mmCIF file of C-alpha atoms in Angstrom:
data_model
loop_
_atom_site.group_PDB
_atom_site.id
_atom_site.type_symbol
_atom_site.label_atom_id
_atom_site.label_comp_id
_atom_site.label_asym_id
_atom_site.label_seq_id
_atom_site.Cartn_x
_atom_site.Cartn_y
_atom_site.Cartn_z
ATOM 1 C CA UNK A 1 -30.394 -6.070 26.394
ATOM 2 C CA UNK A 2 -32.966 -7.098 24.009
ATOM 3 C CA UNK A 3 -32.090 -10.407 21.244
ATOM 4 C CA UNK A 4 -32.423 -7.552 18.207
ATOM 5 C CA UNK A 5 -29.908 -5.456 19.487
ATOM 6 C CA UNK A 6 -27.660 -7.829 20.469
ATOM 7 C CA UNK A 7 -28.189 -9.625 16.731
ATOM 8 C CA UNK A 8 -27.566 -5.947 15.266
ATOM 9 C CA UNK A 9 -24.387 -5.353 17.155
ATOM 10 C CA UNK A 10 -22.862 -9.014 16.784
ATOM 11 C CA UNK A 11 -23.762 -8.477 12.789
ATOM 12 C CA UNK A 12 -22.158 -4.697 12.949
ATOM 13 C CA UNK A 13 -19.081 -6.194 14.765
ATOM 14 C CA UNK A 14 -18.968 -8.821 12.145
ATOM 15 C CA UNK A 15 -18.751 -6.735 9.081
ATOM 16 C CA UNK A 16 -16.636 -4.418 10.194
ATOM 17 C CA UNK A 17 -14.246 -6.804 11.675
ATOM 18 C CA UNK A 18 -14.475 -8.476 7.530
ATOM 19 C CA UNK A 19 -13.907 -5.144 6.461
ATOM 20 C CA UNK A 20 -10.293 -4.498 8.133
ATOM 21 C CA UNK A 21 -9.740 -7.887 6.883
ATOM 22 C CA UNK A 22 -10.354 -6.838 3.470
ATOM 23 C CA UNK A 23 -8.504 -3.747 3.550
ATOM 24 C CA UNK A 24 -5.628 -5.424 5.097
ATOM 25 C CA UNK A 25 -5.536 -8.078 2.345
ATOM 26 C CA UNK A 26 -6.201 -5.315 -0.357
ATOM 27 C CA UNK A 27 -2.766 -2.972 0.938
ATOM 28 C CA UNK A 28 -1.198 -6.093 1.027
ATOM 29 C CA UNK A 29 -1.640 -6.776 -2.365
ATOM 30 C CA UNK A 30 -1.714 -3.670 -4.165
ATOM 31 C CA UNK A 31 1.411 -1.709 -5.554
ATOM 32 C CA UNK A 32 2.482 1.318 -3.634
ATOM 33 C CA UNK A 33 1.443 4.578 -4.956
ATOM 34 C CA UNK A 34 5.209 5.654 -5.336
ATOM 35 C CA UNK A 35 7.621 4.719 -8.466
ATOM 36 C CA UNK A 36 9.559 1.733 -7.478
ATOM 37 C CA UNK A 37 13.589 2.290 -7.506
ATOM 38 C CA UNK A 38 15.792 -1.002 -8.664
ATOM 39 C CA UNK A 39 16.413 -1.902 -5.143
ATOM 40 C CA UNK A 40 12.800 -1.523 -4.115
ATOM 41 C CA UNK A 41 10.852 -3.511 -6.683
ATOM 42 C CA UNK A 42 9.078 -6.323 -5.303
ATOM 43 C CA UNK A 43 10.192 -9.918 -6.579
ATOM 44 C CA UNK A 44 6.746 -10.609 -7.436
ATOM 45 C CA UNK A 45 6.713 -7.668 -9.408
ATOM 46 C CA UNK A 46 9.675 -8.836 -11.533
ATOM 47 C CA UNK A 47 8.432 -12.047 -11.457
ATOM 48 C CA UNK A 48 5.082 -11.071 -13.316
ATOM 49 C CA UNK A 49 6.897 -9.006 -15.794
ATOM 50 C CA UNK A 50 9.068 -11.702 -16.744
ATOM 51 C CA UNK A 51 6.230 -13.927 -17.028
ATOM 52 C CA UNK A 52 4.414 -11.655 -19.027
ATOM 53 C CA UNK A 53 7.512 -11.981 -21.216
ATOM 54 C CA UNK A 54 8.309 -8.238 -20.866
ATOM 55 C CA UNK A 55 12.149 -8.114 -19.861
ATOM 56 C CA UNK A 56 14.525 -10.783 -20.478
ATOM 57 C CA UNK A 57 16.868 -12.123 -17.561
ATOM 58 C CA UNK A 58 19.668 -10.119 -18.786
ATOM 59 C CA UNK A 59 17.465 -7.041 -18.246
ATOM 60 C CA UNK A 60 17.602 -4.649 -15.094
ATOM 61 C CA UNK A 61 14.991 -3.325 -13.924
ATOM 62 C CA UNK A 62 15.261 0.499 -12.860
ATOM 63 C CA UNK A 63 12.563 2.251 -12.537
ATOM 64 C CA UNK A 64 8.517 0.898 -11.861
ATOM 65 C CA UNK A 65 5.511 2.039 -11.431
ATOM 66 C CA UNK A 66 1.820 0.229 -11.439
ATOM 67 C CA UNK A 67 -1.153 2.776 -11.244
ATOM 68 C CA UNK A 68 -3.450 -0.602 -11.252
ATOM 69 C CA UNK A 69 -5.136 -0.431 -7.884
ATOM 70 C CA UNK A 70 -5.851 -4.110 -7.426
ATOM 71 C CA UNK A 71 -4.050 -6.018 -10.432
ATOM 72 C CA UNK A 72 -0.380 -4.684 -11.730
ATOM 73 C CA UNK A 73 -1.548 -5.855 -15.373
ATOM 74 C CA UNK A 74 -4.141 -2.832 -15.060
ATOM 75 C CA UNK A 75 -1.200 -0.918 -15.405
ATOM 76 C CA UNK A 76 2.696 -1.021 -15.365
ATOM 77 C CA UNK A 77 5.272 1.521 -16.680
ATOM 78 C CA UNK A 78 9.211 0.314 -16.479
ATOM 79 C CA UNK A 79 12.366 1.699 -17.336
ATOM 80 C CA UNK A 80 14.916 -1.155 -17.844
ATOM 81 C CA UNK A 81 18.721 -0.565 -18.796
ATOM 82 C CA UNK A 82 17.235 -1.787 -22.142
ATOM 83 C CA UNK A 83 13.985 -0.268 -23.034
ATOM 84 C CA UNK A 84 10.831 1.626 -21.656
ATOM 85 C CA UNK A 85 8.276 -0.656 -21.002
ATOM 86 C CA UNK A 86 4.642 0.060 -21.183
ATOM 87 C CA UNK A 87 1.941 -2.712 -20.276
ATOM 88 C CA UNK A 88 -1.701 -2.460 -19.885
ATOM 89 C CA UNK A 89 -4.859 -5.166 -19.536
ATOM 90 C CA UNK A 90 -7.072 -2.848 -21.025
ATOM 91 C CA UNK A 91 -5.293 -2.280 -23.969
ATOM 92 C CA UNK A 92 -6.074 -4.014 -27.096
ATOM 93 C CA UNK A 93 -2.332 -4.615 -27.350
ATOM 94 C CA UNK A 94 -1.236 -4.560 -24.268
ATOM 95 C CA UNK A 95 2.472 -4.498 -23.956
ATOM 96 C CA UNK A 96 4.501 -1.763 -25.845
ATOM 97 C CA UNK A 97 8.069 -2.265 -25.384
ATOM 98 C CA UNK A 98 10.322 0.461 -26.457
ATOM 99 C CA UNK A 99 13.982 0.333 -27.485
ATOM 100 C CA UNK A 100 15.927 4.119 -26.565
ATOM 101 C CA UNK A 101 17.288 4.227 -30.187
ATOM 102 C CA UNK A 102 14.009 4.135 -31.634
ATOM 103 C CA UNK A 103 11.973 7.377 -30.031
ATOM 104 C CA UNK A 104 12.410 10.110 -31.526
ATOM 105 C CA UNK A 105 10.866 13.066 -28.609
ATOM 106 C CA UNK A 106 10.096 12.920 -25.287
ATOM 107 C CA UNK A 107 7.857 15.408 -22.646
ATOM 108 C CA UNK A 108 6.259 15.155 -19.795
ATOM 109 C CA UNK A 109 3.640 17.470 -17.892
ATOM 110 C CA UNK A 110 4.777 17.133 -14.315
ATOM 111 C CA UNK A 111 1.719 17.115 -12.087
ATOM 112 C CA UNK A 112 3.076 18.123 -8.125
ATOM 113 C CA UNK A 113 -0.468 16.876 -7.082
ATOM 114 C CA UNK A 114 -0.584 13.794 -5.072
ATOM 115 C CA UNK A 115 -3.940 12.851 -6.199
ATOM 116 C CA UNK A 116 -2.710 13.520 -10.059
ATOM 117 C CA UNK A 117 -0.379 11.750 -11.822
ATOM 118 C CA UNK A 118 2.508 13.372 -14.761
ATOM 119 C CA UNK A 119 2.215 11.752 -18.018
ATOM 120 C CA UNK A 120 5.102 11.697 -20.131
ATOM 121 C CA UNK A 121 4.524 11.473 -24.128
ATOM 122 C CA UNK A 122 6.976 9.229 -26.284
ATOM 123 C CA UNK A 123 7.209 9.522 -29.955
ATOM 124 C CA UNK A 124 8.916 6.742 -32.160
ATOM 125 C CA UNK A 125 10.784 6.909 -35.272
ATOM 126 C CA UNK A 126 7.988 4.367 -36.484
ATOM 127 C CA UNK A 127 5.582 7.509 -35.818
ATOM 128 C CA UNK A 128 3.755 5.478 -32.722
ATOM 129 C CA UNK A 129 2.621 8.044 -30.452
ATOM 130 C CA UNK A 130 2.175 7.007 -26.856
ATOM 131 C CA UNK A 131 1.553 8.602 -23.408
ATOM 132 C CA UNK A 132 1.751 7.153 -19.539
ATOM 133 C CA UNK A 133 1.169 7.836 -16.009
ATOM 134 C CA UNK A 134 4.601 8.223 -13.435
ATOM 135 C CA UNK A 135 3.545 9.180 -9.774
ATOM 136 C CA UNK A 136 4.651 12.368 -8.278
ATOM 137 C CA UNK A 137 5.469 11.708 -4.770
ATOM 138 C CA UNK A 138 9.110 11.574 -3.584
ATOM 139 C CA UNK A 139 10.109 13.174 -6.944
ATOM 140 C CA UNK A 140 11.025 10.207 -8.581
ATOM 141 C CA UNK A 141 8.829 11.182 -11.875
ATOM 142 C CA UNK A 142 11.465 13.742 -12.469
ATOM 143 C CA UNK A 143 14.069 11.091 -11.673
ATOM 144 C CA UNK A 144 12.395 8.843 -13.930
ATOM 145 C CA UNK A 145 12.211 10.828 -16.777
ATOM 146 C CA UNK A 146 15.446 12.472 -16.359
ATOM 147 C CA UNK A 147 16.998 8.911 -16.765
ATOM 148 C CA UNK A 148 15.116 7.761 -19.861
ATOM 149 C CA UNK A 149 15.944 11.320 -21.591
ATOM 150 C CA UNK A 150 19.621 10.319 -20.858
ATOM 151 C CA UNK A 151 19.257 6.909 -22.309
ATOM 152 C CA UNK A 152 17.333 8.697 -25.347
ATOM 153 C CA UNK A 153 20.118 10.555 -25.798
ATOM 154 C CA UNK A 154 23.432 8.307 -25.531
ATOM 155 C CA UNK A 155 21.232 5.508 -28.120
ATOM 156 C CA UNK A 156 20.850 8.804 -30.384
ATOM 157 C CA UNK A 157 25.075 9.728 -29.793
ATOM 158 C CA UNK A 158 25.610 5.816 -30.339
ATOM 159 C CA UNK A 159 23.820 5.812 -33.728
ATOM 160 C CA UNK A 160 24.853 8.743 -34.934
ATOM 161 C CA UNK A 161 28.567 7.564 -34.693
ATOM 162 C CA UNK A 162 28.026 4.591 -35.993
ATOM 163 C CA UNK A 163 26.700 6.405 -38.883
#
């Protein structure tokens, strides 16, 4: 075998034995593509958000979902037993944190697509208009949403008998 072809194949063998590397280290560090149930949430995950300063220690965590592909802070989307949380890097203010007695109407376009997200649209009382990505797969956008329209709704019974 000629030194060239044996350089070309040690060199081929090299980068794609980096390249499996790479991807392994990638899918080990990237969020799933799935909403995350309470149970399920990684402890770095929770970690980061408190960090971030984005739920307090009294808060559970229910639902998440991250559509960043290599950093979370690209893109995270919570629903606490306190508030819906929306955080993003890009942003120019990043975290928008959400108490259930202040929005006003909810909706969502559910997307079936696994390559498409549903985006659900919030409206405050303070007129702040917002819209986010939940993931499709196993359902759990319709689970999602069908919790925070529940919470909606009991802070809306809540302050309308205390009224």
């Amino acid at each position: 075998m000629n030194r060239a072809l044996l350089i070309t194949l040690i060199t081929v063998g090299v980068l794609f034995l980096g390249g499996i590397i790479a991807l392994t280290y990638i899918g080990s560090k990237t969020p799933e593509t799935f909403i995350y149930k309470k149970d399920e949430i990684p402890a770095a995950y929770r970690a980061q958000m408190r960090e971030l300063n984005l739920i307090s220690e009294n808060e559970e965590l229910l639902y998440f979902y991250s559509d960043g592909l290599l950093d979370l802070t690209d893109g995270m989307y919570a629903l606490t037993d306190q508030h819906l949380i929306l955080y993003s890097i890009q942003w120019s203010e990043p975290e928008t944190i959400i108490a259930f007695e202040d929005i006003s109407s909810l909706g969502i376009n559910y997307d079936a697509s696994f390559f498409v997200d549903s985006y659900v649209r919030v409206e405050t009382v303070y007129g702040m208009e917002v819209e986010f990505p939940l993931s499709s797969e196993r359902g759990r956008d319709k689970e999602f949403y069908e919790l925070l329209s529940k919470r909606v709704e009991e802070a809306s019974e809540m302050s309308s008998s205390l009224e």
